[in-house]
JSON list of C-alpha atoms in Angstrom, two decimals:
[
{"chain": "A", "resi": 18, "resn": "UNK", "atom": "CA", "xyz": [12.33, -18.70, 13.83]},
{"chain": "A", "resi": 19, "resn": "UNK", "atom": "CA", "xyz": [11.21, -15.29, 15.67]},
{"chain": "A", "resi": 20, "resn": "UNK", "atom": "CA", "xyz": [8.54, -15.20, 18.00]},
{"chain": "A", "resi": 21, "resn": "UNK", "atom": "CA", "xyz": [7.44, -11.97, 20.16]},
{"chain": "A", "resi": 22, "resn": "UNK", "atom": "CA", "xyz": [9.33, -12.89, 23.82]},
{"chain": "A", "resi": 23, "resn": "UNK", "atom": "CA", "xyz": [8.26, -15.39, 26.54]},
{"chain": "A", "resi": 24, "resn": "UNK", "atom": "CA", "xyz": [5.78, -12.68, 27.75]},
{"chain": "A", "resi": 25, "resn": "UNK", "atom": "CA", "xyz": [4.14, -12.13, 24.83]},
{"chain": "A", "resi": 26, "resn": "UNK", "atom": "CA", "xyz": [3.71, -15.73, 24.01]},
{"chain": "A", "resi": 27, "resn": "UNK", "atom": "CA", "xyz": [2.19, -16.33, 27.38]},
{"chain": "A", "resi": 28, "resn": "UNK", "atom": "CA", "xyz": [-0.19, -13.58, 26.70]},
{"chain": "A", "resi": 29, "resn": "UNK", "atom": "CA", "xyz": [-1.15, -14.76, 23.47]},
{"chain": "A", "resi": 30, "resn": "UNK", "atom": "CA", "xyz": [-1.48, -18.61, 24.72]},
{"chain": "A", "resi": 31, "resn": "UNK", "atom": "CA", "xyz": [-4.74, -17.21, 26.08]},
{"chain": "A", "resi": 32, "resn": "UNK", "atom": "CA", "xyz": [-5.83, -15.44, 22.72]},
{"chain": "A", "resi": 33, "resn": "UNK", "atom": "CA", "xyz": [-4.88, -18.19, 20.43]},
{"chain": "A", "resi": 34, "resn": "UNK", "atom": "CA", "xyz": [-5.15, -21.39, 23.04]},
{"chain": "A", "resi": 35, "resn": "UNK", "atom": "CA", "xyz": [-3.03, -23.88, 20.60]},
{"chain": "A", "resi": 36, "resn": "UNK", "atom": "CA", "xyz": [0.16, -21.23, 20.56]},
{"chain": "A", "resi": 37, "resn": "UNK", "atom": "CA", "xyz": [1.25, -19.39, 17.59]},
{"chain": "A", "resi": 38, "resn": "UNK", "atom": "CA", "xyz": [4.98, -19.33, 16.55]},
{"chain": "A", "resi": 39, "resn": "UNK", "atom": "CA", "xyz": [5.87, -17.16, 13.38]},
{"chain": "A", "resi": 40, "resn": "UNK", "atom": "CA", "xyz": [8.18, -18.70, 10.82]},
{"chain": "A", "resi": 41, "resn": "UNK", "atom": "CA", "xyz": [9.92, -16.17, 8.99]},
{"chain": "A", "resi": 42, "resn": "UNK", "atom": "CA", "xyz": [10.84, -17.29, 5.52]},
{"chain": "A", "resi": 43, "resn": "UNK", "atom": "CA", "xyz": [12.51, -15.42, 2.39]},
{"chain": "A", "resi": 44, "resn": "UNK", "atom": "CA", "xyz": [12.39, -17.51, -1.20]},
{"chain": "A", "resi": 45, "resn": "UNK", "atom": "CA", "xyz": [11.48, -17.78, -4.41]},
{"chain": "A", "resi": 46, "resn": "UNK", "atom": "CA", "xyz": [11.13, -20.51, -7.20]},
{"chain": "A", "resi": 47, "resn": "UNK", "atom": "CA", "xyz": [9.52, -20.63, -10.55]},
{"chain": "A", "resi": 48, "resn": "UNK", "atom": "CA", "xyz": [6.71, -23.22, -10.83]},
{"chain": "A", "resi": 49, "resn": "UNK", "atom": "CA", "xyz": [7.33, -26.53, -12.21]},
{"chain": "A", "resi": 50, "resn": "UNK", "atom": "CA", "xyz": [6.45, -26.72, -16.04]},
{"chain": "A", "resi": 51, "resn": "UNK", "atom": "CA", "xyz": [3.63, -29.32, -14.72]},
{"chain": "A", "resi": 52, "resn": "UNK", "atom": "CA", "xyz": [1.99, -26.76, -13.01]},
{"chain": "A", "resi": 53, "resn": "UNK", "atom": "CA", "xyz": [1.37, -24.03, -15.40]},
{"chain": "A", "resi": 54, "resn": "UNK", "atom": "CA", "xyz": [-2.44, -24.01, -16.33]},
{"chain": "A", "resi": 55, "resn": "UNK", "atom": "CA", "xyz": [-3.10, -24.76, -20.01]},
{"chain": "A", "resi": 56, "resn": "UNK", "atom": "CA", "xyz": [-6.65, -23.62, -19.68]},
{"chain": "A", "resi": 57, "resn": "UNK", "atom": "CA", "xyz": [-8.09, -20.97, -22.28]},
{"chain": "A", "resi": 58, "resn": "UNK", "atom": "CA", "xyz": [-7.52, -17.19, -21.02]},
{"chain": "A", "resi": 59, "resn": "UNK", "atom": "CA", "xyz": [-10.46, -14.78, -20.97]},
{"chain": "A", "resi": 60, "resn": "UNK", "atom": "CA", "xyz": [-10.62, -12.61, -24.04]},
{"chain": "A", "resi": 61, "resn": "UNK", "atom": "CA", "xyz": [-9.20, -9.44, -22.98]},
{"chain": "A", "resi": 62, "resn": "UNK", "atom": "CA", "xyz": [-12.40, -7.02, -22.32]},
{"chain": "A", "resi": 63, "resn": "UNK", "atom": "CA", "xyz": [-14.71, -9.61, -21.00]},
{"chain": "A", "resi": 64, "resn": "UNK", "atom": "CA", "xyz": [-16.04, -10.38, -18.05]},
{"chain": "A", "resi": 65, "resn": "UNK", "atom": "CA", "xyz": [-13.88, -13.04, -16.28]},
{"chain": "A", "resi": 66, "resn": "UNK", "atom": "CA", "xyz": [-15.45, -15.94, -15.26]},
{"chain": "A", "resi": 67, "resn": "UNK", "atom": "CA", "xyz": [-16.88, -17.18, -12.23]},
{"chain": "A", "resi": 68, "resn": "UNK", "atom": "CA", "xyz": [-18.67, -15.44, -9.63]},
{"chain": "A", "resi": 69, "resn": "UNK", "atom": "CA", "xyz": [-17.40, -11.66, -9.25]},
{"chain": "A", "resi": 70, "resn": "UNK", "atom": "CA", "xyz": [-17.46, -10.93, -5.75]},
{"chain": "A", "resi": 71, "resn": "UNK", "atom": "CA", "xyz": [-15.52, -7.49, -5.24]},
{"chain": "A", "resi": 72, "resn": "UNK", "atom": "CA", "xyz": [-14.64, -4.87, -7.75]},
{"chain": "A", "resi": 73, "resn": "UNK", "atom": "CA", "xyz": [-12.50, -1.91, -7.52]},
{"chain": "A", "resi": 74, "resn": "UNK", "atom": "CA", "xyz": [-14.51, 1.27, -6.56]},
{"chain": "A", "resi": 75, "resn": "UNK", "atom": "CA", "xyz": [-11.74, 2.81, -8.88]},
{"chain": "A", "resi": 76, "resn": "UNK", "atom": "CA", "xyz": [-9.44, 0.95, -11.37]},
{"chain": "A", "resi": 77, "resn": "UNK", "atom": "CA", "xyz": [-7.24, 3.36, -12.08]},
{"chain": "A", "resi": 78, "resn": "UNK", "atom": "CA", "xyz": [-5.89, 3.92, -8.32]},
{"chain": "A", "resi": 79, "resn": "UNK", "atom": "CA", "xyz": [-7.10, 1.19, -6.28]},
{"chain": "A", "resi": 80, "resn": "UNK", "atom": "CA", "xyz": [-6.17, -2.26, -6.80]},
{"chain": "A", "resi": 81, "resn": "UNK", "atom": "CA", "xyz": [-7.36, -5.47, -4.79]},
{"chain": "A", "resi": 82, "resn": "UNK", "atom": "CA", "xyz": [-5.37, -8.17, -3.63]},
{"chain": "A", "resi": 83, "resn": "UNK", "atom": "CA", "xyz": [-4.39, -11.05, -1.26]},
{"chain": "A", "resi": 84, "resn": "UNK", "atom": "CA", "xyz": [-7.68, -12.88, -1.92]},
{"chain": "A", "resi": 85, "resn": "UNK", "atom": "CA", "xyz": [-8.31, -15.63, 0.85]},
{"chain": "A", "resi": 86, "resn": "UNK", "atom": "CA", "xyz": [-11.08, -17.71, 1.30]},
{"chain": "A", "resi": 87, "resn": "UNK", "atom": "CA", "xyz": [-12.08, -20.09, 4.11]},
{"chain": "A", "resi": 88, "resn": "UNK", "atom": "CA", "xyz": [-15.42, -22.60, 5.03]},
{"chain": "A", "resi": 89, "resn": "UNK", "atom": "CA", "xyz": [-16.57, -22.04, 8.08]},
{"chain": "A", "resi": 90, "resn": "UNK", "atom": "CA", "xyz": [-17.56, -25.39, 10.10]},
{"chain": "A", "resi": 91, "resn": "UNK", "atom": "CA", "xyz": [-21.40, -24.61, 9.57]},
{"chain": "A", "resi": 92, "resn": "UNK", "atom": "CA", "xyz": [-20.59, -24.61, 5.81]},
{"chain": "A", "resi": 93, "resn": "UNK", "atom": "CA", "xyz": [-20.72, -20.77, 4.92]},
{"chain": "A", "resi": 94, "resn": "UNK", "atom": "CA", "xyz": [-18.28, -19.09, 2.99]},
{"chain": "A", "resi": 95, "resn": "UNK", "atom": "CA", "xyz": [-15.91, -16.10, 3.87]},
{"chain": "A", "resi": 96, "resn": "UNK", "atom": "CA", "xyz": [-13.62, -14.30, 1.92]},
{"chain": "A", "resi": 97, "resn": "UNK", "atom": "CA", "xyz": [-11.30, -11.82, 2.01]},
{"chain": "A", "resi": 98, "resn": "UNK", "atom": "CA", "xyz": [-9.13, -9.29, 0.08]},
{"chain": "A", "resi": 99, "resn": "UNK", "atom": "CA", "xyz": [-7.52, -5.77, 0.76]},
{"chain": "A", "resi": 100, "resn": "UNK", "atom": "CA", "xyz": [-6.65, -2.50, -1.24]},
{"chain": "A", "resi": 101, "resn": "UNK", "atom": "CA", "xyz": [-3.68, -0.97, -2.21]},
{"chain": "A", "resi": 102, "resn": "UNK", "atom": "CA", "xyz": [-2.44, 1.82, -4.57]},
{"chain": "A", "resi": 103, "resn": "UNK", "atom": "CA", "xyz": [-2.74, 5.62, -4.50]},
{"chain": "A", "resi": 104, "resn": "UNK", "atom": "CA", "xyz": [-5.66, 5.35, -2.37]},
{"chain": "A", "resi": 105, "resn": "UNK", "atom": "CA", "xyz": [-7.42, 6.14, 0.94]},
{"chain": "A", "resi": 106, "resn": "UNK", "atom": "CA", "xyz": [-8.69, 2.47, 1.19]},
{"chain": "A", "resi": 107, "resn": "UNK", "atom": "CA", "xyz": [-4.63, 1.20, 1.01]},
{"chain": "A", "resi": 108, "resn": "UNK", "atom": "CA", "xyz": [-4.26, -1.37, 4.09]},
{"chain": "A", "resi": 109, "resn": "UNK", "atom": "CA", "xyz": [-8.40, -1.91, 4.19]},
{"chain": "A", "resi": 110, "resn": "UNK", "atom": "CA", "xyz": [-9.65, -5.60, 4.33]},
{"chain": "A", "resi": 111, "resn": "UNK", "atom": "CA", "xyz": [-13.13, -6.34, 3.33]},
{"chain": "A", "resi": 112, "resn": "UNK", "atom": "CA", "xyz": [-14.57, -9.19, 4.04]},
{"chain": "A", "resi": 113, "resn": "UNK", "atom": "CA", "xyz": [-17.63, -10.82, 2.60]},
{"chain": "A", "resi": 114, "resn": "UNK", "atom": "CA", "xyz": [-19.57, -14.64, 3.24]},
{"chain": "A", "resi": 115, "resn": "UNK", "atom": "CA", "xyz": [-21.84, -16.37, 1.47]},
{"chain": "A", "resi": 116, "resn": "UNK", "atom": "CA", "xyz": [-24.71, -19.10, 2.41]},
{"chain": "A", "resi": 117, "resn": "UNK", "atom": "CA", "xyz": [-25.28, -20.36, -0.53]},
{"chain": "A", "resi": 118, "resn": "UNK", "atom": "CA", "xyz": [-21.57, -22.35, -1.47]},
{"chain": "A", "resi": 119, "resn": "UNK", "atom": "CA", "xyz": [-19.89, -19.11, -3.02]},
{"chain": "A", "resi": 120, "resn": "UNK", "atom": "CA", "xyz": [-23.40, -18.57, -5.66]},
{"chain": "A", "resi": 121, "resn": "UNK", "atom": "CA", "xyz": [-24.33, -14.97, -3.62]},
{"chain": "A", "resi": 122, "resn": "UNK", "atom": "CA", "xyz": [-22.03, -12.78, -1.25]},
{"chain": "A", "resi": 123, "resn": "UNK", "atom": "CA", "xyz": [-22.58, -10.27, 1.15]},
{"chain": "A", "resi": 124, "resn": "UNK", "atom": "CA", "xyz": [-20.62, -7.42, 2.80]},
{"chain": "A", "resi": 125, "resn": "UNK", "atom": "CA", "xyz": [-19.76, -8.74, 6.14]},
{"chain": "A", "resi": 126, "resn": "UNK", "atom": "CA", "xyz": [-16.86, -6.16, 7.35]},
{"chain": "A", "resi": 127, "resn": "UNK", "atom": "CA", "xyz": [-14.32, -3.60, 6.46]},
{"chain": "A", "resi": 128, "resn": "UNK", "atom": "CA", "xyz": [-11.00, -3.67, 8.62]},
{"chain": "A", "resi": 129, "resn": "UNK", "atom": "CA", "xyz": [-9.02, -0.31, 8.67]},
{"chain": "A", "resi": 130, "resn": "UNK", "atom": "CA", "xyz": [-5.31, -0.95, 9.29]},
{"chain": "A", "resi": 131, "resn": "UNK", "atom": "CA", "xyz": [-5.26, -4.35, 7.74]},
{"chain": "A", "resi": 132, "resn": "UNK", "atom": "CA", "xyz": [-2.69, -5.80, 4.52]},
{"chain": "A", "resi": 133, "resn": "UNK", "atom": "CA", "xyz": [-1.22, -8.82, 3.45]},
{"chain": "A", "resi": 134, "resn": "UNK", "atom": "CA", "xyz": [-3.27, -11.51, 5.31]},
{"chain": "A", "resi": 135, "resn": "UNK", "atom": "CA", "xyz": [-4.49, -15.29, 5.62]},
{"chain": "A", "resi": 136, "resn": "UNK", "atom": "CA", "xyz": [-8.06, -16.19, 6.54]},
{"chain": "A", "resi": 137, "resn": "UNK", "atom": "CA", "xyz": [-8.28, -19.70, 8.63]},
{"chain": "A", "resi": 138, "resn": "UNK", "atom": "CA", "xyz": [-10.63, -21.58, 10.59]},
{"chain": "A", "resi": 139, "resn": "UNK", "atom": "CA", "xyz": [-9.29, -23.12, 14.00]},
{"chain": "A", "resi": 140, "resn": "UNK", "atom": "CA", "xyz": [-11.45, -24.32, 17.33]},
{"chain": "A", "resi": 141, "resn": "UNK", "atom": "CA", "xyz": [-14.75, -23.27, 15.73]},
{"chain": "A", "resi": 142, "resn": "UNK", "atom": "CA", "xyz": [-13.38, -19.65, 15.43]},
{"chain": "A", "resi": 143, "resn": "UNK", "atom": "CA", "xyz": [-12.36, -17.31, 12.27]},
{"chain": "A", "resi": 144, "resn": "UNK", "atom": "CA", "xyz": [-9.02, -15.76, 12.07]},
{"chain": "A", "resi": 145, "resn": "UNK", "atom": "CA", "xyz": [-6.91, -13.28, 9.99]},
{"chain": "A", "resi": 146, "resn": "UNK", "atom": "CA", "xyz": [-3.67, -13.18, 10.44]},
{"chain": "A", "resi": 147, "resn": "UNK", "atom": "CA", "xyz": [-1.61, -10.38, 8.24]},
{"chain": "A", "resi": 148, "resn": "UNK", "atom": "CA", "xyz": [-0.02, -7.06, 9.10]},
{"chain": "A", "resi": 149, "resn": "UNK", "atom": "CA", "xyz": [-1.44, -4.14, 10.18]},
{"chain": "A", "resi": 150, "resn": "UNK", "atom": "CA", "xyz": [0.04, -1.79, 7.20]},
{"chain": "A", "resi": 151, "resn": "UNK", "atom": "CA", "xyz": [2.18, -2.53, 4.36]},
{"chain": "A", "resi": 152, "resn": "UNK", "atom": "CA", "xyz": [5.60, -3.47, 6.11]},
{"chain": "A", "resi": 153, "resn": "UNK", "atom": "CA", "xyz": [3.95, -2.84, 9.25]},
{"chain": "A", "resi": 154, "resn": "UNK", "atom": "CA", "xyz": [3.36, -5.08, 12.34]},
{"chain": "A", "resi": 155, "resn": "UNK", "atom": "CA", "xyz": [2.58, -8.33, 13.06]},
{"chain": "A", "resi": 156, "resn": "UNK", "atom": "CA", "xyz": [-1.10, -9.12, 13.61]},
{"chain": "A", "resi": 157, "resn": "UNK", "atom": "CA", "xyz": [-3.80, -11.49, 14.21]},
{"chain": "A", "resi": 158, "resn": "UNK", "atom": "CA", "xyz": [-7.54, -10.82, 14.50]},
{"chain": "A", "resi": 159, "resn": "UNK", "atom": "CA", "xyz": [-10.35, -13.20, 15.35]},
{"chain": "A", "resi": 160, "resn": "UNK", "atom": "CA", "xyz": [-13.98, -13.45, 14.58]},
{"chain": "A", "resi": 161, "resn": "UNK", "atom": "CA", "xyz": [-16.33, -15.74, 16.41]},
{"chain": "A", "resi": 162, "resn": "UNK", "atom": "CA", "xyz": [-19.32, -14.71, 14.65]},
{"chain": "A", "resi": 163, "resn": "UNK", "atom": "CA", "xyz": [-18.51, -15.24, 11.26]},
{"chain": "A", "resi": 164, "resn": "UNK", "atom": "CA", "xyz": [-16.52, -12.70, 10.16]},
{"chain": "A", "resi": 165, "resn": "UNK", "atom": "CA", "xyz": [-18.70, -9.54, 11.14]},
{"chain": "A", "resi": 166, "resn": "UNK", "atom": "CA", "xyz": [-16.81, -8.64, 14.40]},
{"chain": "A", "resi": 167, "resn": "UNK", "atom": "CA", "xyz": [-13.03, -8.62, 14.64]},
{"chain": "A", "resi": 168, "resn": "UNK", "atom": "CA", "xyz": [-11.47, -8.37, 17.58]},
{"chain": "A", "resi": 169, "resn": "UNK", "atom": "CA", "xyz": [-8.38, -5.36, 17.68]},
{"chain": "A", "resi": 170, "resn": "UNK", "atom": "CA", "xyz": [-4.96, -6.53, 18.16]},
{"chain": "A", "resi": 171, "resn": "UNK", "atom": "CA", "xyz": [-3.15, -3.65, 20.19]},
{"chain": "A", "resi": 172, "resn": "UNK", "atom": "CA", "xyz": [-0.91, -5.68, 22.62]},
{"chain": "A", "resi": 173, "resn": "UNK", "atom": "CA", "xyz": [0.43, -9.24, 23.33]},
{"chain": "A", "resi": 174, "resn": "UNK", "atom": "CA", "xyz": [-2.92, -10.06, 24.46]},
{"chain": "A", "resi": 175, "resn": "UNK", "atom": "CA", "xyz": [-5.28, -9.25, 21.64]},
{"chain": "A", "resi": 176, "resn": "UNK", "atom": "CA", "xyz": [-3.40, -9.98, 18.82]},
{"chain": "A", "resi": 177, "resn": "UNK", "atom": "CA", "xyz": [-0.31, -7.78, 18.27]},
{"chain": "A", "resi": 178, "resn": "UNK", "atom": "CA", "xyz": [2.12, -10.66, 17.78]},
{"chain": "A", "resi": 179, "resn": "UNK", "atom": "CA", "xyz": [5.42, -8.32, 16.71]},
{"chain": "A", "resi": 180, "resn": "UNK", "atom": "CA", "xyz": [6.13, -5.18, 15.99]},
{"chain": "A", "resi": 181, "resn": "UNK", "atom": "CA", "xyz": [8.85, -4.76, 12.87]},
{"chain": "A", "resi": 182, "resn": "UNK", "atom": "CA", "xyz": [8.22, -4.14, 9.14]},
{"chain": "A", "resi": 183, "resn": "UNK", "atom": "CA", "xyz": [6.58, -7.77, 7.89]},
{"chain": "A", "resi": 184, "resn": "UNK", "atom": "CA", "xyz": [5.58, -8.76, 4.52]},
{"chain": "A", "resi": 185, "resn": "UNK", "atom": "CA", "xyz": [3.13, -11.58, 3.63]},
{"chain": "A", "resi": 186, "resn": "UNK", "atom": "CA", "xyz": [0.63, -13.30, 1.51]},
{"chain": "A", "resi": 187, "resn": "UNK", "atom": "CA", "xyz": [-2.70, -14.98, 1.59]},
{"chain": "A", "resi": 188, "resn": "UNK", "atom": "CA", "xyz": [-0.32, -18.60, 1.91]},
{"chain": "A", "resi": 189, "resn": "UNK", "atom": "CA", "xyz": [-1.36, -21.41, 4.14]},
{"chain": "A", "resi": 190, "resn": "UNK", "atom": "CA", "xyz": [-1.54, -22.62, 7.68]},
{"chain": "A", "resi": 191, "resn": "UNK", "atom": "CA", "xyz": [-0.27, -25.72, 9.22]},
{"chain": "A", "resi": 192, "resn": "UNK", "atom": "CA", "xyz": [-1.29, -27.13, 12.00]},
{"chain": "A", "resi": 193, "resn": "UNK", "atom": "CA", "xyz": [1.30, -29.52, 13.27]},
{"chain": "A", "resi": 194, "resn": "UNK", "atom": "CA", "xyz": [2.53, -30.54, 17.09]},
{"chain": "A", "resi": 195, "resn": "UNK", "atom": "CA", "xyz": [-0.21, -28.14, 18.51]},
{"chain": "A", "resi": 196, "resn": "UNK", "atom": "CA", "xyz": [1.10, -25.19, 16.96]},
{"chain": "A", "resi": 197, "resn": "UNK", "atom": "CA", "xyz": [-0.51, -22.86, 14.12]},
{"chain": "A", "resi": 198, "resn": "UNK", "atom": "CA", "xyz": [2.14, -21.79, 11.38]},
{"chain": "A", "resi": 199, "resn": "UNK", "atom": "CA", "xyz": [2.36, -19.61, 8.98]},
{"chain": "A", "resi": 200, "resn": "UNK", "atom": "CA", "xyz": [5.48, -18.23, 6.68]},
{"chain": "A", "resi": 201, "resn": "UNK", "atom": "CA", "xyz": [6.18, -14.17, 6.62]},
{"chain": "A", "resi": 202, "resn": "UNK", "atom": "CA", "xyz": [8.82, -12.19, 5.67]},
{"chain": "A", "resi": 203, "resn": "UNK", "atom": "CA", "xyz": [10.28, -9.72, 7.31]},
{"chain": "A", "resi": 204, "resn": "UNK", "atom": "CA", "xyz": [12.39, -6.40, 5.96]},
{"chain": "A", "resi": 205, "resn": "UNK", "atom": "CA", "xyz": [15.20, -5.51, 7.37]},
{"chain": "A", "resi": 206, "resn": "UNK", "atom": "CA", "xyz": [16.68, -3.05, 5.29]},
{"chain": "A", "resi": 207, "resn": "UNK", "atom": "CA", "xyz": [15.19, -0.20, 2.99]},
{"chain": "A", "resi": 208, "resn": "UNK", "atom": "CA", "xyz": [16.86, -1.45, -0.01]},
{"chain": "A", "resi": 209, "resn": "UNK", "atom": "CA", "xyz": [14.36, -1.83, -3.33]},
{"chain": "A", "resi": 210, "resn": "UNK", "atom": "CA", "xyz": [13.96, -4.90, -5.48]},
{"chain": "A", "resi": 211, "resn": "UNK", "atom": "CA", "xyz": [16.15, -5.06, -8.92]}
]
């Protein structure tokens, strides 16, 4: 376990009032043969199915990714996702809710200096909890209207939880003993995968 000093956990107790302690995990496993989907696959060229929320503004250099969704304790829906690629939008969250149970969505936000996140609910308040680049710092944001307005994490205090080169992924939270958890990884070296 890491966490960002005494002082900056004091700071933060007043931020996030149920603490915050960062877990900082590296695995992998393949899934279990139970778990792989034996549901049809979309033929290749048509539209996938479901409700399309967000598309690319281009394909060719700008990918989405780390979808998250959460249901806000009124019963709308917010969701999430960020860009990456060769593009000016790389490390840009978007963020987009819905009134109607996920049938219509709407633009709510766009976060600049935002990757690799997870999207929870906790005391009546929306929170995104990521990086603030790819392998950048440790961040958490919070909305309390929704997921318009996000507050800026620059210190201790408003959300910078540590500073380093972290990795995550829209995985969950747990709640457990008063504290909020959440698994990230964190590189240490500049060595590439195999």
């Amino acid at each position: 376990m890491k966490t960002g000093g005494s002082g900056a956990r004091a700071a933060f107790s007043r931020f996030l009032p149920a603490g915050f302690f960062v877990l900082l995990l590296a695995f992998t496993a393949p899934p279990a043969p139970a778990a792989i989907s034996k549901a049809p696959v979309p033929v290749p060229g048509g539209p996938p199915p479901g409700i399309v929320i967000a598309r690319s503004p281009d394909p060719e250099r700008t990918y989405i990714g780390t979808p998250a969704i959460a249901i806000l304790p009124d019963g709308r829906y917010v969701t999430a996702h960020d860009f990456f690629g060769r593009s000016d939008l790389t490390d840009t969250t978007r963020v987009y809710g819905s009134e109607d149970r996920g049938q219509t969505w709407t633009l709510l936000s766009e976060i600049r200096g935002q990757a690799w996140f997870t999207l929870f609910v906790q005391r009546d308040a929306l929170y995104l909890h990521g990086t603030a680049s790819r392998y950048g710092d440790l961040t958490i944001r919070r909305s309390t209207d929704g997921g318009r307005t996000w507050t800026e994490p620059r210190d201790g205090r408003t959300g910078l939880l540590l500073k380093g080169r972290f990795h995550g992924a829209p995985v969950p939270v747990v709640v457990h003993a008063g504290r909020i958890w959440r698994a990230v990884e964190e590189r240490v070296n500049d060595e590439s995968w195999p």
